[in-house]
XYZ file of C-alpha atoms in Angstrom:
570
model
C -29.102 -3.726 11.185
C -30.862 -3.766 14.223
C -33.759 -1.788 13.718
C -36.181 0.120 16.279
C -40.125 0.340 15.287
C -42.868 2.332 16.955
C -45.871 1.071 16.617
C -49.334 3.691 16.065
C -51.889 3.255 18.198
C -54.737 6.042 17.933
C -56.387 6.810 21.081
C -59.907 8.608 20.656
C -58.475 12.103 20.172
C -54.661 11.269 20.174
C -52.574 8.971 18.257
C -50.247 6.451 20.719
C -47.037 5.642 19.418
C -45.486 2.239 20.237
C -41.837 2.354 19.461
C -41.436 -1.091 19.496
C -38.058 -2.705 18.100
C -38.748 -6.141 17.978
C -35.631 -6.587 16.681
C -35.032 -10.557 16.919
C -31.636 -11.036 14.625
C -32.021 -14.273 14.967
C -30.610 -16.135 11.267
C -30.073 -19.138 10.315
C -26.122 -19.507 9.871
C -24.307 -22.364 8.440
C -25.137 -23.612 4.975
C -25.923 -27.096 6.136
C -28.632 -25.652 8.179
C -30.235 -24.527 4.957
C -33.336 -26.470 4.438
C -34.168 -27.756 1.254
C -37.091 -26.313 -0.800
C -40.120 -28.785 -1.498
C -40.715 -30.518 -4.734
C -42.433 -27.909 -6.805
C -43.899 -28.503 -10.065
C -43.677 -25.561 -12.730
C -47.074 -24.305 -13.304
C -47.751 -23.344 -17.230
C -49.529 -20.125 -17.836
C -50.326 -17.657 -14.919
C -49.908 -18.124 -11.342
C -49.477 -17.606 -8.119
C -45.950 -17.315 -6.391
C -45.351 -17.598 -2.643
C -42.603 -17.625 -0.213
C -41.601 -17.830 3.437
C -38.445 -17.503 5.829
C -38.643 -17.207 9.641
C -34.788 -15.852 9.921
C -32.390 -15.158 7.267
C -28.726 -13.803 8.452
C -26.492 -11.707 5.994
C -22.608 -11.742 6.098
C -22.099 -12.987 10.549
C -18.669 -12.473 11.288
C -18.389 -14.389 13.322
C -19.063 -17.594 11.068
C -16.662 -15.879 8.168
C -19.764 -13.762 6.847
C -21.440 -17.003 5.900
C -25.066 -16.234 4.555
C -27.852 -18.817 5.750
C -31.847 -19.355 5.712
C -32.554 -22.208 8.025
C -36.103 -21.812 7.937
C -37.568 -21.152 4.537
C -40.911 -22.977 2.792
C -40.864 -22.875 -0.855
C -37.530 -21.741 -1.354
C -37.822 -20.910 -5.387
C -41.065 -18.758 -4.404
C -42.369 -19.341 -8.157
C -44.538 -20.796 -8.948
C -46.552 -21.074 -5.081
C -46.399 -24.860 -3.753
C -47.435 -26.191 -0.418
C -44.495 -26.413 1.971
C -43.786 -26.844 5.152
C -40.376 -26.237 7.543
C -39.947 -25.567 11.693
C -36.759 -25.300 13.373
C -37.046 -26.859 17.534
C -34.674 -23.958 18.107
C -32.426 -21.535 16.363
C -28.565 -22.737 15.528
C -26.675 -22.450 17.884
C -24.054 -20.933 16.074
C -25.996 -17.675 16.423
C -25.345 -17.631 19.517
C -23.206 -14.209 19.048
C -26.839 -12.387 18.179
C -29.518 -14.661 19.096
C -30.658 -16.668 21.840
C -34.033 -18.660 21.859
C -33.890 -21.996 24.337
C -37.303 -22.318 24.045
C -37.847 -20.272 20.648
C -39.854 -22.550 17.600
C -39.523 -21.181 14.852
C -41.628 -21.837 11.346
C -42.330 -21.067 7.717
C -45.316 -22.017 5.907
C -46.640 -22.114 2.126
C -50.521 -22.882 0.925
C -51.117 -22.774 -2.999
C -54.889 -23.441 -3.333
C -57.248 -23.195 -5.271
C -58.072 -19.761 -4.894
C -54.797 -18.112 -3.966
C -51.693 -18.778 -2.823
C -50.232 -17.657 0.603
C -46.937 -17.773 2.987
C -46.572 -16.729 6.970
C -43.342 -16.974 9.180
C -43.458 -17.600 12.742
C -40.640 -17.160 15.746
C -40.788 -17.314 19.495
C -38.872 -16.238 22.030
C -36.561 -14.657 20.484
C -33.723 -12.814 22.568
C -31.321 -9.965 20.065
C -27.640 -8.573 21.042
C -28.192 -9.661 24.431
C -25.312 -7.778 25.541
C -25.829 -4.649 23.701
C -29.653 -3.860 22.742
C -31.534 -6.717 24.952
C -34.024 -6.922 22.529
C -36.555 -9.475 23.516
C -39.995 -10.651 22.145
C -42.905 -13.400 22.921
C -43.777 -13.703 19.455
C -43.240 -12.340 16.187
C -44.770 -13.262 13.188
C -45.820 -12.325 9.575
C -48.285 -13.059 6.085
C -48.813 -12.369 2.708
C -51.513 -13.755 0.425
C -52.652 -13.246 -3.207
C -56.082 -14.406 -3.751
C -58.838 -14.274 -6.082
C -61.496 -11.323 -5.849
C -64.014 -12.208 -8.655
C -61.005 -11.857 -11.306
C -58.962 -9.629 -10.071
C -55.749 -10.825 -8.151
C -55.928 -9.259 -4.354
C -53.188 -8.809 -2.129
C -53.078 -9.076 1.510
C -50.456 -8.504 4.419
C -49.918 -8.174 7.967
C -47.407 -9.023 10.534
C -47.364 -8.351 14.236
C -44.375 -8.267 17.035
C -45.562 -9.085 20.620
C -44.182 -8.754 23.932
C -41.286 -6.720 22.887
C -38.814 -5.535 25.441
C -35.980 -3.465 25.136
C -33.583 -4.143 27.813
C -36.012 -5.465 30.235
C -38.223 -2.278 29.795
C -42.176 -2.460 29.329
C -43.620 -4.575 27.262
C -45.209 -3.516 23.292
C -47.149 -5.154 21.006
C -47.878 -3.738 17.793
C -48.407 -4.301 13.906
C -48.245 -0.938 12.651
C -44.911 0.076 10.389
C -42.417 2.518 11.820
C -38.823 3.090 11.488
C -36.457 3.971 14.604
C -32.702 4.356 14.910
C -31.521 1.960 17.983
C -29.359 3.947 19.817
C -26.694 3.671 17.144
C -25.968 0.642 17.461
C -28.414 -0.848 14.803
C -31.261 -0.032 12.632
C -34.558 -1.549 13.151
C -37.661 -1.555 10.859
C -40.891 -3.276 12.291
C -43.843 -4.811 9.858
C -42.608 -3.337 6.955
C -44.630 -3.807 3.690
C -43.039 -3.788 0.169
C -45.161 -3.917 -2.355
C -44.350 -4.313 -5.963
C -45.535 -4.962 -9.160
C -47.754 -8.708 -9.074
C -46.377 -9.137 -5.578
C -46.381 -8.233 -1.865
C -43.569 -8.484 0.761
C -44.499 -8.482 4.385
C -40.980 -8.128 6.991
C -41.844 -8.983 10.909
C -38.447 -6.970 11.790
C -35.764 -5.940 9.554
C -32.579 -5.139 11.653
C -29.235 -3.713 10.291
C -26.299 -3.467 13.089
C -24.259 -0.213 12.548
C -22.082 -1.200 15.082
C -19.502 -3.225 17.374
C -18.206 -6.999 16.144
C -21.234 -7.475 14.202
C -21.224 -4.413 12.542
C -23.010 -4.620 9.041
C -24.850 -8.020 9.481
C -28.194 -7.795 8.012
C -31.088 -10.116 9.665
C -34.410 -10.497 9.037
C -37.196 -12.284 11.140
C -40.603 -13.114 9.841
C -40.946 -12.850 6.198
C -43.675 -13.796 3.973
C -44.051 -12.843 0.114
C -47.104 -13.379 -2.048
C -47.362 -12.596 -5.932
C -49.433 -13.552 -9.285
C -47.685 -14.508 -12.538
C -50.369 -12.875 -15.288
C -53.910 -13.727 -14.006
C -54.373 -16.797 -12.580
C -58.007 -15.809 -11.350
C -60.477 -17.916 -13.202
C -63.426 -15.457 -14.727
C -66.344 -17.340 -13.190
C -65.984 -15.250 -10.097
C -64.955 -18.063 -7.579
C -61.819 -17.914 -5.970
C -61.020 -16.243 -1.979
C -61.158 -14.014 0.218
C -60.365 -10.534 -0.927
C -61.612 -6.987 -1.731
C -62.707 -4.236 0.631
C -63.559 -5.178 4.172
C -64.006 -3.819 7.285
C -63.925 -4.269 11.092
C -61.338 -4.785 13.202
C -58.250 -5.999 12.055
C -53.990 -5.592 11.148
C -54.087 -6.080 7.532
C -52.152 -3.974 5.069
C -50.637 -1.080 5.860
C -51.758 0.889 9.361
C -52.922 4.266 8.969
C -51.351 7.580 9.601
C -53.243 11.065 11.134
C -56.303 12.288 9.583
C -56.032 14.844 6.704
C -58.633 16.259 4.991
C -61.877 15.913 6.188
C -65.510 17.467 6.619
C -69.040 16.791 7.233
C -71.818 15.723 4.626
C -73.930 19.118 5.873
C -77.044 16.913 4.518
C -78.108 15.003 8.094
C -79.683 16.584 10.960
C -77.632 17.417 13.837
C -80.093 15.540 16.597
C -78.005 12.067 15.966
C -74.896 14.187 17.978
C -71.582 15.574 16.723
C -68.846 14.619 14.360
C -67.093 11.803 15.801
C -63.009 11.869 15.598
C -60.934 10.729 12.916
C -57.726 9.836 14.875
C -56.030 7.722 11.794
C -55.558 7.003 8.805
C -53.746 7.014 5.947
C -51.571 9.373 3.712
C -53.807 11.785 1.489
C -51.694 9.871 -1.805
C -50.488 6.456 -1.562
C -49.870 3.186 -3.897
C -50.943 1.089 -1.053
C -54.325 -0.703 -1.756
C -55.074 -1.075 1.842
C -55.717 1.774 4.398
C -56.834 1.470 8.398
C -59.243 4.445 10.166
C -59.352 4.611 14.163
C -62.235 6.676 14.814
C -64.230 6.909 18.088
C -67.290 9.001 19.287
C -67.737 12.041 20.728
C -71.333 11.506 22.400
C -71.448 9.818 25.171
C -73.975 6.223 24.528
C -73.211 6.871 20.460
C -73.378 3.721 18.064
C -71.035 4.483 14.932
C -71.693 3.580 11.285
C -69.141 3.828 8.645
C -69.174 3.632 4.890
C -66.792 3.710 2.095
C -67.222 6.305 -1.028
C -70.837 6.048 -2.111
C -71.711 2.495 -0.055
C -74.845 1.935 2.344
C -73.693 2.984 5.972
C -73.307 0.040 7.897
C -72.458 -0.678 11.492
C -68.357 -0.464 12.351
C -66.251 -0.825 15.967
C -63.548 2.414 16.261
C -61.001 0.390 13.715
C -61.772 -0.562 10.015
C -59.258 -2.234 8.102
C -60.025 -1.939 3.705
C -58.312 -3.692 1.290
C -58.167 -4.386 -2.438
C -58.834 -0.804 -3.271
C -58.856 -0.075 -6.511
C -56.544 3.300 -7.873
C -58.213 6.285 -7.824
C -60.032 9.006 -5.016
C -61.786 7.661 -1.885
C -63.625 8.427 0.579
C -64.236 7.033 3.964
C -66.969 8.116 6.377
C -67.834 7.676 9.961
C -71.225 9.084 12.021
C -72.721 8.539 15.271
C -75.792 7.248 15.998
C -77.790 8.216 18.915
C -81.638 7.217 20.115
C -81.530 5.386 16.436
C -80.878 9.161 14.534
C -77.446 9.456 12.730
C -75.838 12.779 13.201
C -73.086 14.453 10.861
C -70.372 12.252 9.086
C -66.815 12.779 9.505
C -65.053 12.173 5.809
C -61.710 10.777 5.015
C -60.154 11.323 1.417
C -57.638 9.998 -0.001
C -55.888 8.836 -3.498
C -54.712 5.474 -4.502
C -52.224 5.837 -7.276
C -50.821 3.772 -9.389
C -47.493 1.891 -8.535
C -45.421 1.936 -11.522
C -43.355 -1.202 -12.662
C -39.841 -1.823 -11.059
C -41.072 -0.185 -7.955
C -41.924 -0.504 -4.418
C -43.181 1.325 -1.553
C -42.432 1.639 1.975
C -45.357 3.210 4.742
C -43.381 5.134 7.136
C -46.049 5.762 9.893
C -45.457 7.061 13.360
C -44.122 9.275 16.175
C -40.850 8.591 17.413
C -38.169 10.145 19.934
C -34.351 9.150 19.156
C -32.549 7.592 22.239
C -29.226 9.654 23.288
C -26.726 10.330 25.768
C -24.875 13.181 27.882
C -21.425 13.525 29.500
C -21.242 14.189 33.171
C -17.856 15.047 33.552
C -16.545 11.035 33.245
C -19.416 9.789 33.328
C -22.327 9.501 30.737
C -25.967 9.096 31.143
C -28.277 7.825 28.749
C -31.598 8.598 27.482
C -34.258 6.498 25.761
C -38.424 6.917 24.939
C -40.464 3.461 25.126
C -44.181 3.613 24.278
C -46.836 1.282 25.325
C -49.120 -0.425 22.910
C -51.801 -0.770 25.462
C -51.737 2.406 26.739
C -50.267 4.518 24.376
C -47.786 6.315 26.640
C -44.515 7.104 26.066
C -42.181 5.967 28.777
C -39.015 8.143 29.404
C -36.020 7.004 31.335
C -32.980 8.281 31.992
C -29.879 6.228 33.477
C -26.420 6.565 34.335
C -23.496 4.095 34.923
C -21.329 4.454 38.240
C -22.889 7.879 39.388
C -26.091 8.740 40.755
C -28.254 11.097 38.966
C -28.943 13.754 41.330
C -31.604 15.302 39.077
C -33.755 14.764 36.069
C -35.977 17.293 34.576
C -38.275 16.804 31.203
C -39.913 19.578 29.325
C -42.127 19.206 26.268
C -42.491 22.402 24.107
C -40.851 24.167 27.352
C -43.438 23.073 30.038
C -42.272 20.715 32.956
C -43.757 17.554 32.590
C -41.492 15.288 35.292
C -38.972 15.667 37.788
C -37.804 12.384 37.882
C -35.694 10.509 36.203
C -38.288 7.811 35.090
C -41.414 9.202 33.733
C -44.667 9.504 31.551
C -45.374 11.293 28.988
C -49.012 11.213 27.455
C -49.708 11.129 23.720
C -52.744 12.879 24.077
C -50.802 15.922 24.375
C -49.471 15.845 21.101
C -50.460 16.978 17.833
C -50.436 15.140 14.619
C -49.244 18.854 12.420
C -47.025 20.279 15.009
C -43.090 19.440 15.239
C -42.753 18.841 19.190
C -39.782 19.454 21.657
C -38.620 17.200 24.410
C -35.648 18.273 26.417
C -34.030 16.235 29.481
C -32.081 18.277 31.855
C -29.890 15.497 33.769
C -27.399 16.753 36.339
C -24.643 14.131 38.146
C -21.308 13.809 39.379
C -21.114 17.540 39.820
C -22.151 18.212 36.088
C -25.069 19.499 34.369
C -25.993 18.519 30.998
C -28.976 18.804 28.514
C -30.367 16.120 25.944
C -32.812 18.023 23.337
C -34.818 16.051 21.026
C -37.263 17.097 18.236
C -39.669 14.680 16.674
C -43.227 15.134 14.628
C -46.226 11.815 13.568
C -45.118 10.900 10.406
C -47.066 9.406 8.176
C -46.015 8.939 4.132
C -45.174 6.366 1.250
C -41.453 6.273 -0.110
C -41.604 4.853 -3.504
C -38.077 4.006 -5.101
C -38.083 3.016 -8.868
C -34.113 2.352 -9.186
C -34.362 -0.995 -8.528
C -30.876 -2.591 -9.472
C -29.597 -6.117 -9.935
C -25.857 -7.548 -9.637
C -24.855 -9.266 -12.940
C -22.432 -12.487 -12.347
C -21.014 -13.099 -8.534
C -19.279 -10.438 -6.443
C -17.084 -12.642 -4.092
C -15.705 -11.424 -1.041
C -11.617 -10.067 -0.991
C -9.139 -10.876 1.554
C -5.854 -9.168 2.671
C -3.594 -8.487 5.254
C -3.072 -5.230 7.373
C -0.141 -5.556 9.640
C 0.582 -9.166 9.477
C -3.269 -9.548 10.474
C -6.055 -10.622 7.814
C -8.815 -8.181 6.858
C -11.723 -9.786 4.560
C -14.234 -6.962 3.094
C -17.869 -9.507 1.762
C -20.211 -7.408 0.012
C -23.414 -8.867 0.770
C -25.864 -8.587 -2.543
C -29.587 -8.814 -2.266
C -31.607 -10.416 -5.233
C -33.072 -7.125 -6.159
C -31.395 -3.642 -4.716
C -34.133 -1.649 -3.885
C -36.154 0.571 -1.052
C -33.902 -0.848 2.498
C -32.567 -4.222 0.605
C -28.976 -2.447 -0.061
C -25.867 -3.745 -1.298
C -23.605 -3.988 1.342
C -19.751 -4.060 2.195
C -18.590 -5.195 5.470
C -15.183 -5.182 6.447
C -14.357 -8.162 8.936
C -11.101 -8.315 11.024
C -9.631 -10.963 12.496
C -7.666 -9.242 15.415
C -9.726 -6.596 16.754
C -8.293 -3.058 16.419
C -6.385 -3.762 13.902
C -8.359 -0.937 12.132
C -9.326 2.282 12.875
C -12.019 2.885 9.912
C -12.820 1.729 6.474
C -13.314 4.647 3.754
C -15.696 3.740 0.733
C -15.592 5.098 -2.576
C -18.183 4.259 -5.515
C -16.839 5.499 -9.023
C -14.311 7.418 -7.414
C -16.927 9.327 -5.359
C -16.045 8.924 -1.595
C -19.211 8.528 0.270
C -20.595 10.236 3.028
C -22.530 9.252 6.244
C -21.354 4.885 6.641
C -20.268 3.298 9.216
C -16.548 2.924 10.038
C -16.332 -1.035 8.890
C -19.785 -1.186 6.421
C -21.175 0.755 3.744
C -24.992 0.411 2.088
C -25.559 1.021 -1.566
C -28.938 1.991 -2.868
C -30.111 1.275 -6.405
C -30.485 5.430 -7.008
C -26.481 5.042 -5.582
C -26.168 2.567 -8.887
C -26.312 3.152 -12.674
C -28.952 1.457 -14.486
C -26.583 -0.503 -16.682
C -22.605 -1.048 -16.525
C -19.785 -1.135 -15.171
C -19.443 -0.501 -11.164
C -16.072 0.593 -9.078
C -16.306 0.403 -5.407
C -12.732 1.204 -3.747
C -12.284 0.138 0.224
C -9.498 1.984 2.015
C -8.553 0.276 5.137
C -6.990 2.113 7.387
C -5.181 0.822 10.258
C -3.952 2.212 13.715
C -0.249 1.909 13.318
C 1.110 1.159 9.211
C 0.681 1.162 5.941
C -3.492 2.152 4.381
C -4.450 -1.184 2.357
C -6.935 -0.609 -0.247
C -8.958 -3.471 -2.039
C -11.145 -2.682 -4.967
C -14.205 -4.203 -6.748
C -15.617 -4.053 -9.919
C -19.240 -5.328 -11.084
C -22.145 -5.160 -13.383
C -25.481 -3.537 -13.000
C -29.006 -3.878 -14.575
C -32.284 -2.281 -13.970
C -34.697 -4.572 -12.927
C-alpha cells in the first residue's frame, strides 16, 4: 500500500501543494530480525504509554507473507520505558521493496519525569525501485504525552524529506495528505491518529494495490504516545505542553481559511487585513491547528493572538497545541510605523472525540496521475509539487514513441505547450473544483487525459473500531497442480486505514486470473484482483464473521477457501 502524499504549503495568497509520496516500504522481514523489547517494569496506577517502529512489513510474498518489525523500542508500548534500537541497514531480505545501502534506521523511547515520548527515524530509503522509484533523504516521526499543569498534552509531528518519485524533483513536507500512486499503491504521508488517551503519528503509510507484492502493507516512521488515567502530578510541574506559537510542524497542518472578519474596533492607519492562507477545518477533534498568514503592506510587522489573549509578535506560521474543546478564535494584524491596523479572524470548533474513535486530517490539493493510448502505445501523465516553491510540476511521457505534442489547459485556458511544464498554485482557489486537461498526440494518435481536483481540507472520524477474537491463520490450496495461500493480515485494532486484509499469494505466476471476496455472503465491490481491505464499519460489532475467497484461475476448475472469525468492538 504504497501511498502518495501532497504536502500544503501556503504561499502568501495561495496555498502550495506538495504531493509528496515518501513512500519508503521498507519492513523489517524475518522473525529473527525482530528485536526484542526492553525490560519494562509495570507501572501501578496511571501512566504514560509509548511506542516506536522505524519499518514494520505486513504479509511480503515474497518471504511466505511473513510479518516482521525489525526496528521497534518498547515493543509492549504500556506502560512508557526508555528504549533504545537502530538497524546499520535494512534486511536484506527486503530487497524485493526496499533498498537502503547506506539507510540507518532507528526507534527511540523516553519515559521521564514529565511525559513520556517515542520518534522513528530512516534514511535513505529507496521503494519499488522498479515500479514507483520512490526515494527519500530522510523520513522521520514523534509523538509525546506530557504534563501541562495537570492536564495530559499530546504532541505529534513527522516530516518526509528529499522525496523523489522516479528521479523527479525533490519535496519535503510534514503536512498530511492522501494520494493514489498511479495504481499501483496507496500512499498516506504524516498521518495523525488520534484516539482516546493516545496519539499515533505515521511518517508514510503505503498499501501496494498491485503486481507481485500486491496487498503488502508497510509502514515507515511510527511513533505512538498515550496516558493511562492521569499520571500528571497536581503541583503543576511536569513538560512542555499547551498552546504555543511560532514556527513549527507539530500536530496536524492546517487547511484553507474559512470564516473570517475584521475586529472593526482598530483604526485603519496600521494598513490592511493581512491574508489568512491556512488553517484548519471550521470543526475538528484535533487539539492542534497551524495558520500561514502573511502581510499585505509592504514593511508590515504582524502580531497574532489566540481568542481573548494579549497580541503578541508572530512570523507568517503559528503552530497551537493542547487546545482545549470548544470555539476559537485566532487573529492576525499588521503593524506599520508602530500602529496596528485591522485583524484578520480565524474560527473554529474543537469537539470532542468520543471513545473508540479516531481521526484522520485529510488536507490538501492533489491531481491523480493517468495514462492515454496512442494507438500501441501509451503515454503517461503525472503532477509533482514542490515544497519550496509550491509549484506543481506536470510531465507527460511516453515509451517507444515520441510525443509530437503536449497541450495543458486549466479551467480551459492554455497554460503549456510542452510536454514538461509548470503550473502555479497561485492560480488556484481554495472553494472552486478546478480542471486540468492534457491533450497528448503521438504515433499518429490523439488522445486527451482530463483530471478534476479541489484543496481539501477535513477530519474523518470512524467509531467502528473492531478487534479479531482468537488467531485467523492463513489457508493454503492448490489451483491446477500449483499452490495458492490466501493470509489475512489482522491489525491490533481495525479502524480508520488499519484494515483487515486478505492477500492471495501464488506460487507460479498466472496461475490466477482474479480473486472474488465475499463477507457474509455479500460479494464486495471495488478490491483488488489478489487483496481485499475490511473496515471495522465493513464488520459487526460482535460475532460471528464469514469471508469466502473465490479463486479463479485461467484454465480449470474455481477453488474457493473460506474463513470464519470473531469480532468485538473495541
Amino acid at each position: 500500500m504504497l501511498q502518495f502524499s501532497i504536502d500544503v504549503r501556503a504561499t502568501r495568497r495561495g496555498l502550495a501543494f506538495v504531493p509528496l509520496a515518501a513512500a519508503t516500504a521498507l519492513a523489517g522481514v524475518l522473525a529473527p530480525l525482530a528485536l526484542a523489547p526492553s525490560s519494562a517494569r509495570a507501572a501501578a496506577g496511571d501512566h504514560f504509554t509509548c511506542r516506536a517502529s522505524a519499518l514494520r512489513v505486513e504479509g511480503l510474498p515474497s518471504l511466505g507473507l511473513l510479518d516482521a518489525e525489525p526496528t521497534v523500542a518498547n515493543a509492549a508500548g504500556d506502560p512508557c520505558a526508555t528504549d533504545h534500537a537502530a538497524v546499520a541497514n535494512a534486511p536484506a531480505a527486503l530487497a524485493t521493496v526496499l533498498d537502503t545501502a547506506s539507510g540507518a534506521v532507528s526507534a527511540t523511547t523516553t519515559n521521564a519525569a514529565g511525559g513520556g515520548s517515542a520518534g522513528a527515524d530512516v534514511a535513505n530509503p529507496s521503494v519499488l525501485a522498479s515500479t514507483l522509484g520512490l526515494t527519500a533523504d530522510a523520513v522521520s516521526a514523534s509523538a509525546s504525552y506530557t504534563c501541562s499543569g495537570t492536564t495530559p498534552t499530546p504532541q505529534s509531528s513527522s516530516n518526509v524529506v528529499g522525496l523523489r518519485i522516479a528521479g523527479g524533483q525533490p519535496i519535503t513536507t510534514s503536512g498530511p495528505v492522501t494520494l493514489p500512486a498511479g495504481g499501483i499503491a496507496d500512499v498516506e504521508l504524516n498521518e495523525t491518529i488520534t484516539g482516546t488517551g493516545s496519539v499515533t503519528q505515521r511518517a508514510v503509510d503505503v498499501t501496494v494495490l498491485s503486481g507481485a507484492d500486491g496487498g503488502v502493507h508497510l509502514v515507515l516512521g511510527e511513533a505512538t504516545a498515550g496516558v493511562s488515567g492521569n499520571p500528571c502530578d497536581t503541583s503543576g510541574t511536569g513538560g512542555a505542553g499547551g498552546t504555543g506559537g511560532g514556527s513549527g510542524g507539530t500536530g496536524g497542518t492546517g487547511g484553507s481559511g474559512t470564516g473570517g472578519g475584521d475586529d472593526g474596533g482598530v483604526g485603519t492607519s496600521g494598513g490592511e487585513e493581512p491574508v489568512v492562507d491556512d488553517g484548519p477545518p471550521s470543526s475538528t477533534p484535533l487539539k492542534s491547528a497551524t495558520f500561514v498568514y502573511g502581510a499585505t503592506t509592504p514593511g508590515a510587522t504582524l502580531e497574532c493572538a489566540l481568542d481573548r489573549a494579549a497580541f503578541t509578535a508572530c512570523d507568517g506560521t503559528t503552530t497551537l497545541t493542547g487546545l482545549a474543546a470548544g470555539p476559537h478564535t485566532f487573529s492576525v494584524r499588521q503593524v506599520v510605523a508602530g500602529v496596528p491596523g485591522p485583524a484578520k479572524t480565524f474560527t473554529w470548533t474543537v469537539t470532542k472525540l468520543a471513545a473508540g474513535c479516531v481521526a484522520t486530517y485529510h488536507h490538501g490539493f492533489f491531481v491523480r496521475a493517468s495514462s492515454a493510448k496512442l494507438g500501441t502505445r501509451v503515454a503517461s501523465f503525472h503532477a509533482t509539487t514542490s515544497a519550496s516553491s509550491g509549484n506543481i510540476a506536470l510531465a507527460t511521457t511516453a515509451k517507444a514513441t515520441k510525443l509530437t505534442k503536449v497541450v495543458y489547459k486549466l479551467d480551459g485556458k492554455v497554460v503549456s505547450r510542452h510536454a514538461k511544464a509548470t503550473l502555479k498554485t497561485a492560480a488556484l482557489s481554495h472553494t472552486a473544483t478546478h480542471t486540468l486537461t492534457a491533450t497528448i498526440s503521438g504515433n499518429g494518435k490523439t488522445a486527451t487525459v482530463k483530471r478534476s481536483f479541489r484543496f481539501q481540507n477535513y477530519v474523518a472520524t470512524s467509531c467502528n473500531a473492531r478487534q479479531v477474537v482468537g488467531a485467523l491463520k492463513a489457508r493454503t490450496t492448490k489451483v491446477n497442480g500449483a499452490k495458492v495461500v490466501v493470509k489475512p493480515v489482522v491489525p491490533a485494532k481495525i479502524s480508520g486505514t488499519a484494515k483487515l486484509r486478505f492477500v492471495v499469494t501464488q506460487a507460479k505466476s498466472k496461475t490466477l486470473t482474479r480473486a472474488r471476496f465475499a463477507l457474509n455472503g455479500k460479494t464486495l465491490s471495488g478490491q483488488h484482483a489478489l487483496s481485499a481491505g475490511l473496515t471495522g464499519a465493513q464488520l459487526k460489532a460482535s460475532g460471528t464473521q464469514a469471508v469466502a475467497v473465490k479463486l479463479i484461475p485461467r484454465h480449470g476448475r474455481t477453488v474457493t477457501l473460506s474463513f470464519r472469525f470473531k469480532t468485538r468492538a473495541v
